[in-house]
Amino acid sequence: MSNLIEPEERVLSTLEKDGSRRWLYPKLSQGNFLLKRRIVAYALILIFTLIPYIKLNGKPLILLDVLNREFTIFGYTFLPTDTILLALFIVAVIVGIFLMTALFGRVWCGWACPQTVYMEFVYRPIERFFEGTKGKGGKPRGQVEGWRKIAKFVVYFLVSTFLAHTFIAYFVGVDNLIRWMTGSPFNHPVAFLVMAAVTALMMFDFGYFREQTCIIACPYGRFQSVMLDRQSLIVTYDKNRGEPRGKARKDEADDKGDCVDCHLCVDTCPTGIDIRDGLQLECIGCAQCIDACAPVMAKLGRDPGLIRYSTQATMEGQKQRFIRPRVIFYPAIMLIVITLFSVLFFNKGTADVLMLRNFGNPYTVLEDGQIANSMRLKITNRTADTASYTIAPADERITRIDLAENPVQVESGESVTEGVLVVVPRSVFTTGAIDVNLHVTDGNDYDEMIHCRLLGPVGSAPATVSVETEEEAEMQP
């Protein structure tokens, strides 16, 4: 005897009452929405596959080089110095998701999410092909032969391997990927292990975990309660029309609603829910229940739309309002973020030059009595070619500047840090610090003044820092 209290109904659509896994075999409801989703899905798959091979301005369209901290998006490379730009870009994307959800509900989940796209339009069709339910879905009529199961998982493995290689191409580039694929795995064991791990995760996700990713693992479904409002477009069931459910018998008064309780909307749901129970976390807005219900209504001579895209407010007889606080608030934030991003992006130079104070003494007094500040000059070349940067004094108070190399040569996309010794007369210091500028130019597009604060003795008091030779000053770490 069990001491556990048996629930009145399933806690999750993928669990039976006894807690065992409920495997879903959704029926396929052909209809207008399925056709549109199929077109969108295969277009997205094509785009996802081709993007790593497309180049813009001589660079990959998208390359997320995590190891070198360089993200190339639409032909523009974001370097580690572009943290603020990347942050603004991510904020704009997140707010855009909030806005899309407020307007159209979970349309992303049902129409464009990679989990749904590949599960419903790649892996489930493969499963239906080998299990004999092609084109209609549902549970197989009988026991599936062993060779069919093996063949199914072999195809799963091939598809997962292809997707894993495509996924990795976004992070290492197609050229590196092809070189690794044509060479021995022992020459690049880390990349091979990453590919194997990604393939294994896809096999686990699409072969076993499946719709539970949307129900259990994905946080987006849980966030929808705060991102949606009663005016958001969702898949809804019209209770006013449908209830009470059931088909009236000939000897009964026709007091039944339009819903004949055929259960097709439940049988076709890829997450196994009953849309008639209202808005639920598991609903991904795929509209399969709409495609399932529409032919039934047509066959019974009743108006379509018992299940349809609508809003909770409309279902309750309220007026639909497109303009509401969050629909104004989200675009306003997006406008501010995009404006800041655009200003920073289009004012970005062809190089990033940063002057930093070196470690050690704040300043040194040379043999001739002049004050030397040891600095570090960091130059990042953002152009597609190697560039040479010349550094020169832009203030008459600077006696000279010393560098190991001047001009400084920097490869494309690389950063170079050079030690700089800035020498000024002691007489220019009255408050212990002065601000000067250095002129940095590559002789072409980059020509800027770089601010530099120099430290020195206060007033006419004797220096508190020991006198050193120029060689000793340059050797400061």
Short mmCIF file of C-alpha atoms in Angstrom, two decimals:
data_model
loop_
_atom_site.label_atom_id
_atom_site.label_comp_id
_atom_site.label_asym_id
_atom_site.label_seq_id
_atom_site.Cartn_x
_atom_site.Cartn_y
_atom_site.Cartn_z
CA MET A 1 0.00 0.00 0.00
CA SER A 2 1.28 3.43 -0.89
CA ASN A 3 1.10 6.33 1.55
CA LEU A 4 1.22 8.82 -1.34
CA ILE A 5 -1.94 10.75 -2.14
CA GLU A 6 -2.89 10.16 -5.75
CA PRO A 7 -3.49 13.44 -7.60
CA GLU A 8 -6.86 14.06 -9.20
CA GLU A 9 -5.17 14.81 -12.51
CA ARG A 10 -1.71 14.92 -14.07
CA VAL A 11 0.68 17.43 -12.52
CA LEU A 12 2.47 17.84 -15.86
CA SER A 13 1.31 16.91 -19.31
CA THR A 14 4.34 14.61 -19.63
CA LEU A 15 3.65 12.73 -16.37
CA GLU A 16 1.08 10.07 -15.64
CA LYS A 17 -0.80 10.10 -12.33
CA ASP A 18 1.64 7.57 -10.90
CA GLY A 19 4.59 9.83 -11.78
CA SER A 20 5.83 7.77 -14.74
CA ARG A 21 6.81 9.39 -18.03
CA ARG A 22 3.95 10.00 -20.42
CA TRP A 23 5.34 9.72 -23.93
CA LEU A 24 3.61 12.05 -26.36
CA TYR A 25 2.82 11.07 -29.92
CA PRO A 26 0.91 14.11 -31.19
CA LYS A 27 -1.31 13.67 -34.20
CA LEU A 28 -0.51 15.90 -37.14
CA SER A 29 -3.32 18.31 -37.99
CA GLN A 30 -2.94 19.58 -41.52
CA GLY A 31 -4.12 23.14 -41.93
CA ASN A 32 -3.34 26.71 -42.86
CA PHE A 33 -1.21 27.42 -39.79
CA LEU A 34 0.81 24.22 -40.13
CA LEU A 35 1.60 25.10 -43.74
CA LYS A 36 2.78 28.57 -42.74
CA ARG A 37 4.83 27.22 -39.83
CA ARG A 38 6.44 24.65 -42.12
CA ILE A 39 7.49 27.37 -44.59
CA VAL A 40 8.89 29.51 -41.76
CA ALA A 41 10.67 26.53 -40.17
CA TYR A 42 12.44 25.32 -43.30
CA ALA A 43 13.40 28.89 -44.18
CA LEU A 44 14.95 29.30 -40.71
CA ILE A 45 16.79 25.97 -41.03
CA LEU A 46 18.18 27.07 -44.39
CA ILE A 47 19.28 30.42 -42.97
CA PHE A 48 20.88 28.78 -39.92
CA THR A 49 22.82 26.40 -42.18
CA LEU A 50 24.01 29.02 -44.66
CA ILE A 51 24.98 31.89 -42.31
CA PRO A 52 28.47 30.50 -41.43
CA TYR A 53 29.32 30.33 -45.17
CA ILE A 54 28.18 33.88 -45.98
CA LYS A 55 30.75 36.68 -45.76
CA LEU A 56 30.26 40.42 -45.55
CA ASN A 57 33.14 42.87 -45.88
CA GLY A 58 35.49 39.89 -46.06
CA LYS A 59 34.29 38.58 -42.68
CA PRO A 60 31.78 35.89 -41.70
CA LEU A 61 28.25 37.18 -41.36
CA ILE A 62 28.21 35.86 -37.78
CA LEU A 63 31.23 34.54 -35.89
CA LEU A 64 31.24 34.28 -32.09
CA ASP A 65 34.92 33.82 -31.32
CA VAL A 66 34.66 33.32 -27.56
CA LEU A 67 38.31 32.37 -27.03
CA ASN A 68 39.59 35.61 -28.57
CA ARG A 69 36.63 37.59 -27.24
CA GLU A 70 35.68 38.83 -30.69
CA PHE A 71 32.09 38.72 -31.93
CA THR A 72 31.48 39.38 -35.62
CA ILE A 73 27.85 40.24 -36.31
CA PHE A 74 26.72 41.22 -39.80
CA GLY A 75 30.30 41.79 -40.89
CA TYR A 76 31.25 44.06 -37.98
CA THR A 77 33.66 42.74 -35.36
CA PHE A 78 32.99 43.66 -31.74
CA LEU A 79 36.26 43.60 -29.79
CA PRO A 80 36.73 43.36 -26.00
CA THR A 81 36.77 47.16 -25.95
CA ASP A 82 33.19 47.16 -27.29
CA THR A 83 31.61 45.83 -24.10
CA ILE A 84 29.17 48.72 -23.90
CA LEU A 85 28.03 48.15 -27.50
CA LEU A 86 27.46 44.46 -26.89
CA ALA A 87 25.60 45.22 -23.67
CA LEU A 88 23.31 47.68 -25.46
CA PHE A 89 22.73 45.17 -28.26
CA ILE A 90 21.74 42.44 -25.78
CA VAL A 91 19.45 44.81 -23.88
CA ALA A 92 17.72 45.79 -27.14
CA VAL A 93 17.19 42.11 -28.02
CA ILE A 94 15.77 41.30 -24.57
CA VAL A 95 13.40 44.27 -24.60
CA GLY A 96 12.39 43.29 -28.14
CA ILE A 97 11.44 39.84 -26.86
CA PHE A 98 9.38 41.47 -24.09
CA LEU A 99 7.58 43.61 -26.67
CA MET A 100 6.96 40.69 -29.03
CA THR A 101 5.56 38.63 -26.15
CA ALA A 102 3.31 41.46 -24.96
CA LEU A 103 1.87 41.78 -28.48
CA PHE A 104 1.85 38.24 -29.84
CA GLY A 105 2.27 35.95 -26.84
CA ARG A 106 4.54 32.93 -27.30
CA VAL A 107 4.72 33.20 -31.07
CA TRP A 108 8.50 32.77 -30.81
CA CYS A 109 8.09 29.37 -29.12
CA GLY A 110 5.70 27.92 -31.65
CA TRP A 111 7.08 29.47 -34.83
CA ALA A 112 10.80 30.23 -34.53
CA CYS A 113 12.41 28.60 -31.48
CA PRO A 114 15.12 26.11 -32.59
CA GLN A 115 13.75 23.55 -30.14
CA THR A 116 10.32 23.63 -31.79
CA VAL A 117 11.59 24.03 -35.35
CA TYR A 118 13.89 21.01 -35.24
CA MET A 119 11.66 18.87 -33.02
CA GLU A 120 8.48 19.34 -35.03
CA PHE A 121 9.88 19.68 -38.54
CA VAL A 122 12.97 17.45 -38.51
CA TYR A 123 13.00 14.86 -35.74
CA ARG A 124 9.27 14.08 -35.46
CA PRO A 125 8.91 13.62 -39.26
CA ILE A 126 11.86 11.19 -39.11
CA GLU A 127 10.16 9.35 -36.26
CA ARG A 128 6.84 9.19 -38.09
CA PHE A 129 8.57 7.89 -41.19
CA PHE A 130 10.16 4.94 -39.41
CA GLU A 131 7.18 4.21 -37.15
CA GLY A 132 4.66 4.17 -39.99
CA THR A 133 2.69 7.28 -39.00
CA LYS A 134 4.03 9.57 -41.71
CA GLY A 135 1.73 12.48 -42.49
CA LYS A 136 -0.72 11.76 -39.68
CA GLY A 137 1.28 11.32 -36.48
CA GLY A 138 -0.13 9.71 -33.39
CA LYS A 139 0.94 6.58 -31.59
CA PRO A 140 2.07 3.64 -33.76
CA ARG A 141 -0.67 1.04 -34.21
CA GLY A 142 1.50 -1.85 -33.12
CA GLN A 143 4.94 -2.74 -31.88
CA VAL A 144 7.63 -1.00 -33.90
CA GLU A 145 10.15 -3.43 -35.32
CA GLY A 146 13.63 -3.28 -33.82
CA TRP A 147 15.41 -2.44 -37.06
CA ARG A 148 13.13 0.57 -37.52
CA LYS A 149 14.06 1.93 -34.09
CA ILE A 150 17.75 1.41 -34.81
CA ALA A 151 17.44 3.08 -38.23
CA LYS A 152 15.58 6.00 -36.64
CA PHE A 153 18.35 6.67 -34.14
CA VAL A 154 21.02 6.26 -36.81
CA VAL A 155 19.33 9.04 -38.80
CA TYR A 156 18.95 11.04 -35.57
CA PHE A 157 22.69 10.69 -35.03
CA LEU A 158 23.55 11.84 -38.56
CA VAL A 159 21.25 14.86 -38.31
CA SER A 160 22.56 15.71 -34.83
CA THR A 161 26.15 15.46 -36.04
CA PHE A 162 25.40 17.81 -38.93
CA LEU A 163 23.68 20.28 -36.62
CA ALA A 164 26.56 20.08 -34.13
CA HIS A 165 29.11 20.89 -36.85
CA THR A 166 26.94 23.78 -38.08
CA PHE A 167 26.58 25.06 -34.52
CA ILE A 168 30.34 24.91 -33.92
CA ALA A 169 30.96 26.80 -37.19
CA TYR A 170 29.38 29.85 -35.54
CA PHE A 171 32.19 29.82 -32.96
CA VAL A 172 35.28 28.71 -34.90
CA GLY A 173 34.49 29.66 -38.51
CA VAL A 174 33.88 27.44 -41.52
CA ASP A 175 37.55 27.42 -42.62
CA ASN A 176 38.74 26.01 -39.30
CA LEU A 177 35.84 23.58 -39.18
CA ILE A 178 36.60 22.15 -42.63
CA ARG A 179 40.29 21.82 -41.75
CA TRP A 180 39.41 19.95 -38.57
CA MET A 181 36.90 17.72 -40.33
CA THR A 182 39.44 16.67 -42.95
CA GLY A 183 42.19 16.05 -40.38
CA SER A 184 42.67 13.63 -37.56
CA PRO A 185 40.70 14.26 -34.34
CA PHE A 186 43.97 13.79 -32.44
CA ASN A 187 45.24 17.03 -34.00
CA HIS A 188 42.41 19.00 -32.40
CA PRO A 189 41.05 16.90 -29.50
CA VAL A 190 39.28 19.78 -27.72
CA ALA A 191 37.26 20.75 -30.79
CA PHE A 192 36.43 17.10 -31.43
CA LEU A 193 35.24 16.60 -27.84
CA VAL A 194 33.09 19.75 -28.05
CA MET A 195 31.50 18.48 -31.27
CA ALA A 196 30.89 15.05 -29.70
CA ALA A 197 29.36 16.65 -26.60
CA VAL A 198 27.03 18.87 -28.65
CA THR A 199 25.96 15.86 -30.73
CA ALA A 200 25.26 13.86 -27.57
CA LEU A 201 23.23 16.73 -26.08
CA MET A 202 21.13 16.98 -29.25
CA MET A 203 20.57 13.22 -29.26
CA PHE A 204 19.45 13.42 -25.62
CA ASP A 205 17.26 16.47 -26.21
CA PHE A 206 15.49 15.47 -29.41
CA GLY A 207 15.58 11.72 -28.87
CA TYR A 208 14.58 11.51 -25.21
CA PHE A 209 13.91 14.77 -23.35
CA ARG A 210 11.94 16.31 -26.22
CA GLU A 211 8.94 18.50 -25.26
CA GLN A 212 10.09 18.49 -21.63
CA THR A 213 12.65 21.10 -22.65
CA CYS A 214 9.77 23.54 -23.21
CA ILE A 215 7.82 22.41 -20.15
CA ILE A 216 10.55 21.95 -17.55
CA ALA A 217 13.88 23.38 -18.67
CA CYS A 218 13.06 26.55 -20.62
CA PRO A 219 12.48 29.59 -18.37
CA TYR A 220 10.61 31.53 -21.06
CA GLY A 221 7.30 29.77 -20.34
CA ARG A 222 7.53 30.81 -16.71
CA PHE A 223 8.38 34.39 -17.62
CA GLN A 224 5.31 34.70 -19.81
CA SER A 225 3.08 35.35 -16.80
CA VAL A 226 4.82 38.68 -16.26
CA MET A 227 5.38 39.49 -19.94
CA LEU A 228 1.81 38.82 -21.07
CA ASP A 229 -1.27 40.84 -20.26
CA ARG A 230 -4.94 40.28 -21.00
CA GLN A 231 -4.57 42.05 -24.35
CA SER A 232 -1.74 39.81 -25.62
CA LEU A 233 -2.49 37.60 -28.61
CA ILE A 234 -2.59 33.94 -27.57
CA VAL A 235 -4.25 30.70 -28.63
CA THR A 236 -7.63 30.69 -26.90
CA TYR A 237 -10.71 28.52 -26.57
CA ASP A 238 -14.07 30.33 -26.74
CA LYS A 239 -15.88 28.96 -23.69
CA ASN A 240 -18.96 31.03 -24.41
CA ARG A 241 -19.43 29.12 -27.65
CA GLY A 242 -18.03 25.76 -26.69
CA GLU A 243 -19.62 25.02 -23.31
CA PRO A 244 -21.26 22.82 -22.27
CA ARG A 245 -19.29 20.30 -24.26
CA GLY A 246 -20.63 17.20 -25.90
CA LYS A 247 -22.67 16.22 -28.91
CA ALA A 248 -26.41 16.29 -28.32
CA ARG A 249 -28.26 13.04 -28.90
CA LYS A 250 -31.36 12.85 -31.05
CA ASP A 251 -33.58 12.38 -28.01
CA GLU A 252 -32.06 15.33 -26.15
CA ALA A 253 -32.59 19.05 -26.52
CA ASP A 254 -29.82 20.73 -28.43
CA ASP A 255 -28.49 22.68 -25.46
CA LYS A 256 -24.88 21.71 -26.03
CA GLY A 257 -22.14 24.12 -27.03
CA ASP A 258 -20.15 23.99 -30.25
CA CYS A 259 -17.43 21.82 -28.70
CA VAL A 260 -18.31 18.19 -29.38
CA ASP A 261 -15.49 17.00 -27.11
CA CYS A 262 -13.74 15.14 -29.94
CA HIS A 263 -10.43 15.52 -28.08
CA LEU A 264 -8.56 16.29 -31.32
CA CYS A 265 -7.16 19.52 -29.88
CA VAL A 266 -5.53 17.50 -27.10
CA ASP A 267 -4.34 14.67 -29.36
CA THR A 268 -2.57 17.09 -31.68
CA CYS A 269 -0.90 19.27 -29.04
CA PRO A 270 2.91 18.77 -29.10
CA THR A 271 3.10 19.45 -25.36
CA GLY A 272 0.04 17.35 -24.48
CA ILE A 273 -2.18 20.01 -22.90
CA ASP A 274 -5.89 20.72 -23.23
CA ILE A 275 -6.27 24.25 -24.57
CA ARG A 276 -9.84 24.26 -23.24
CA ASP A 277 -8.42 24.60 -19.72
CA GLY A 278 -7.25 28.12 -20.54
CA LEU A 279 -3.81 29.71 -20.82
CA GLN A 280 -1.13 27.33 -19.56
CA LEU A 281 2.62 27.42 -19.14
CA GLU A 282 3.04 24.51 -21.56
CA CYS A 283 1.24 26.20 -24.48
CA ILE A 284 3.79 27.22 -27.14
CA GLY A 285 1.27 28.94 -29.42
CA CYS A 286 1.84 26.56 -32.34
CA ALA A 287 -1.84 26.65 -33.46
CA GLN A 288 -2.05 22.88 -34.05
CA CYS A 289 -5.25 22.84 -31.97
CA ILE A 290 -6.68 25.53 -34.28
CA ASP A 291 -5.91 23.41 -37.35
CA ALA A 292 -7.47 20.39 -35.63
CA CYS A 293 -10.68 22.16 -34.62
CA ALA A 294 -11.40 24.09 -37.83
CA PRO A 295 -12.29 21.03 -40.01
CA VAL A 296 -14.58 19.69 -37.26
CA MET A 297 -16.49 22.96 -37.15
CA ALA A 298 -16.70 23.02 -40.94
CA LYS A 299 -18.00 19.44 -41.01
CA LEU A 300 -20.70 20.31 -38.46
CA GLY A 301 -21.65 23.46 -40.36
CA ARG A 302 -20.61 25.76 -37.55
CA ASP A 303 -18.55 28.91 -37.66
CA PRO A 304 -14.76 28.41 -37.40
CA GLY A 305 -12.83 30.00 -34.59
CA LEU A 306 -13.95 27.98 -31.61
CA ILE A 307 -10.20 27.80 -30.98
CA ARG A 308 -8.36 30.77 -32.43
CA TYR A 309 -5.71 33.40 -31.92
CA SER A 310 -7.31 36.03 -29.70
CA THR A 311 -6.88 37.74 -26.33
CA GLN A 312 -8.21 36.94 -22.88
CA ALA A 313 -9.94 40.32 -22.79
CA THR A 314 -11.75 39.65 -26.08
CA MET A 315 -12.87 36.22 -24.86
CA GLU A 316 -14.48 37.94 -21.85
CA GLY A 317 -16.33 40.42 -24.05
CA GLN A 318 -14.03 43.35 -23.42
CA LYS A 319 -12.75 45.70 -26.10
CA GLN A 320 -9.33 44.89 -27.48
CA ARG A 321 -6.80 47.65 -26.85
CA PHE A 322 -3.61 47.74 -28.85
CA ILE A 323 -2.21 50.83 -27.08
CA ARG A 324 -1.47 50.11 -23.45
CA PRO A 325 1.33 51.00 -20.98
CA ARG A 326 3.74 48.14 -21.72
CA VAL A 327 3.32 48.54 -25.48
CA ILE A 328 4.45 52.14 -25.04
CA PHE A 329 7.08 51.46 -22.37
CA TYR A 330 8.99 48.71 -24.22
CA PRO A 331 9.38 50.61 -27.54
CA ALA A 332 10.46 53.70 -25.60
CA ILE A 333 13.25 51.73 -23.92
CA MET A 334 14.22 50.17 -27.25
CA LEU A 335 14.36 53.60 -28.88
CA ILE A 336 16.67 54.92 -26.16
CA VAL A 337 18.93 51.85 -26.27
CA ILE A 338 19.09 51.77 -30.10
CA THR A 339 19.83 55.50 -30.20
CA LEU A 340 22.70 55.11 -27.73
CA PHE A 341 23.98 52.11 -29.68
CA SER A 342 23.82 54.00 -32.98
CA VAL A 343 25.62 57.07 -31.61
CA LEU A 344 28.42 54.97 -30.13
CA PHE A 345 28.63 52.67 -33.14
CA PHE A 346 28.83 55.32 -35.84
CA ASN A 347 31.28 57.42 -33.83
CA LYS A 348 33.57 54.44 -33.39
CA GLY A 349 37.01 55.12 -34.86
CA THR A 350 39.22 52.78 -36.83
CA ALA A 351 41.31 52.23 -33.70
CA ASP A 352 40.93 52.18 -29.95
CA VAL A 353 43.76 53.96 -28.15
CA LEU A 354 43.97 53.98 -24.38
CA MET A 355 46.64 55.59 -22.19
CA LEU A 356 47.16 53.86 -18.84
CA ARG A 357 49.50 54.59 -15.97
CA ASN A 358 52.27 52.05 -15.53
CA PHE A 359 52.89 50.16 -12.32
CA GLY A 360 55.48 51.37 -9.84
CA ASN A 361 56.46 54.91 -8.76
CA PRO A 362 54.02 57.67 -9.77
CA TYR A 363 56.93 59.61 -11.28
CA THR A 364 60.71 59.75 -11.30
CA VAL A 365 63.18 62.61 -11.30
CA LEU A 366 65.80 62.28 -14.01
CA GLU A 367 69.47 63.37 -13.69
CA ASP A 368 68.75 66.63 -15.50
CA GLY A 369 65.94 67.45 -13.02
CA GLN A 370 63.06 66.73 -15.39
CA ILE A 371 60.03 64.64 -14.37
CA ALA A 372 59.30 61.35 -16.16
CA ASN A 373 55.99 59.47 -16.01
CA SER A 374 55.97 55.82 -17.05
CA MET A 375 52.78 55.06 -19.03
CA ARG A 376 51.31 52.24 -21.08
CA LEU A 377 49.77 52.93 -24.46
CA LYS A 378 47.28 50.27 -25.64
CA ILE A 379 46.35 50.39 -29.34
CA THR A 380 43.69 48.18 -30.92
CA ASN A 381 43.58 48.14 -34.72
CA ARG A 382 39.95 47.84 -35.88
CA THR A 383 40.72 47.97 -39.61
CA ALA A 384 41.08 45.04 -42.00
CA ASP A 385 44.77 45.85 -42.69
CA THR A 386 47.97 46.27 -40.69
CA ALA A 387 48.43 49.86 -39.55
CA SER A 388 51.33 51.92 -38.16
CA TYR A 389 50.53 54.45 -35.45
CA THR A 390 52.80 57.41 -34.79
CA ILE A 391 52.80 58.97 -31.33
CA ALA A 392 53.94 62.58 -30.92
CA PRO A 393 53.68 65.30 -28.23
CA ALA A 394 50.69 67.61 -28.65
CA ASP A 395 51.60 69.90 -25.77
CA GLU A 396 54.53 72.34 -25.66
CA ARG A 397 55.21 71.39 -22.04
CA ILE A 398 56.26 67.89 -23.08
CA THR A 399 60.01 67.77 -23.59
CA ARG A 400 59.99 64.38 -25.26
CA ILE A 401 58.35 60.96 -25.30
CA ASP A 402 60.31 57.72 -25.49
CA LEU A 403 59.00 54.46 -26.97
CA ALA A 404 60.73 51.24 -27.97
CA GLU A 405 59.20 51.65 -31.45
CA ASN A 406 57.63 54.68 -33.01
CA PRO A 407 55.54 54.24 -35.14
CA VAL A 408 53.90 51.24 -33.52
CA GLN A 409 52.82 48.55 -35.97
CA VAL A 410 49.58 46.71 -35.15
CA GLU A 411 48.08 43.81 -37.09
CA SER A 412 44.42 43.82 -38.13
CA GLY A 413 42.15 43.13 -35.18
CA GLU A 414 45.09 42.90 -32.79
CA SER A 415 45.98 44.88 -29.68
CA VAL A 416 49.48 46.06 -28.77
CA THR A 417 50.59 47.62 -25.49
CA GLU A 418 53.74 49.75 -25.57
CA GLY A 419 55.62 51.38 -22.70
CA VAL A 420 55.81 55.18 -23.02
CA LEU A 421 58.02 57.51 -21.03
CA VAL A 422 56.63 61.07 -21.00
CA VAL A 423 59.16 63.69 -19.87
CA VAL A 424 58.27 67.25 -18.80
CA PRO A 425 60.13 70.04 -16.92
CA ARG A 426 59.73 70.11 -13.16
CA SER A 427 58.66 73.74 -13.31
CA VAL A 428 55.27 72.92 -14.92
CA PHE A 429 54.03 71.27 -11.73
CA THR A 430 52.31 73.46 -9.16
CA THR A 431 49.54 71.21 -7.82
CA GLY A 432 51.21 67.85 -8.34
CA ALA A 433 49.48 66.97 -11.61
CA ILE A 434 49.03 68.33 -15.11
CA ASP A 435 46.90 67.24 -18.08
CA VAL A 436 48.54 66.94 -21.47
CA ASN A 437 47.67 65.43 -24.84
CA LEU A 438 49.48 63.08 -27.17
CA HIS A 439 48.86 63.03 -30.89
CA VAL A 440 48.23 59.53 -32.30
CA THR A 441 47.73 58.97 -36.02
CA ASP A 442 47.99 56.18 -38.55
CA GLY A 443 48.47 58.67 -41.38
CA ASN A 444 45.13 57.69 -42.84
CA ASP A 445 41.77 57.46 -41.06
CA TYR A 446 42.77 57.66 -37.42
CA ASP A 447 43.96 61.02 -36.12
CA GLU A 448 43.15 61.75 -32.48
CA MET A 449 44.38 63.55 -29.36
CA ILE A 450 44.82 61.21 -26.40
CA HIS A 451 44.44 62.65 -22.92
CA CYS A 452 47.16 61.90 -20.38
CA ARG A 453 47.50 62.99 -16.73
CA LEU A 454 51.06 63.36 -15.49
CA LEU A 455 52.05 63.38 -11.82
CA GLY A 456 54.90 65.34 -10.29
CA PRO A 457 56.09 67.25 -7.21
CA VAL A 458 53.90 69.87 -5.59
CA GLY A 459 55.04 73.47 -5.95
CA SER A 460 58.70 74.23 -5.35
CA ALA A 461 59.13 71.57 -2.65
CA PRO A 462 61.95 69.13 -3.27
CA ALA A 463 60.97 65.89 -4.91
CA THR A 464 60.26 63.03 -2.52
CA VAL A 465 61.09 60.45 -5.13
CA SER A 466 64.70 59.44 -5.58
CA VAL A 467 66.63 60.68 -8.59
CA GLU A 468 67.14 58.02 -11.24
CA THR A 469 68.83 57.80 -14.57
CA GLU A 470 66.78 57.68 -17.78
CA GLU A 471 67.66 54.01 -18.18
CA GLU A 472 66.37 53.21 -14.69
CA ALA A 473 63.15 55.14 -15.33
CA GLU A 474 62.48 53.28 -18.54
CA MET A 475 63.01 49.99 -16.73
CA GLN A 476 60.10 50.67 -14.33
CA PRO A 477 57.58 47.76 -14.63
#
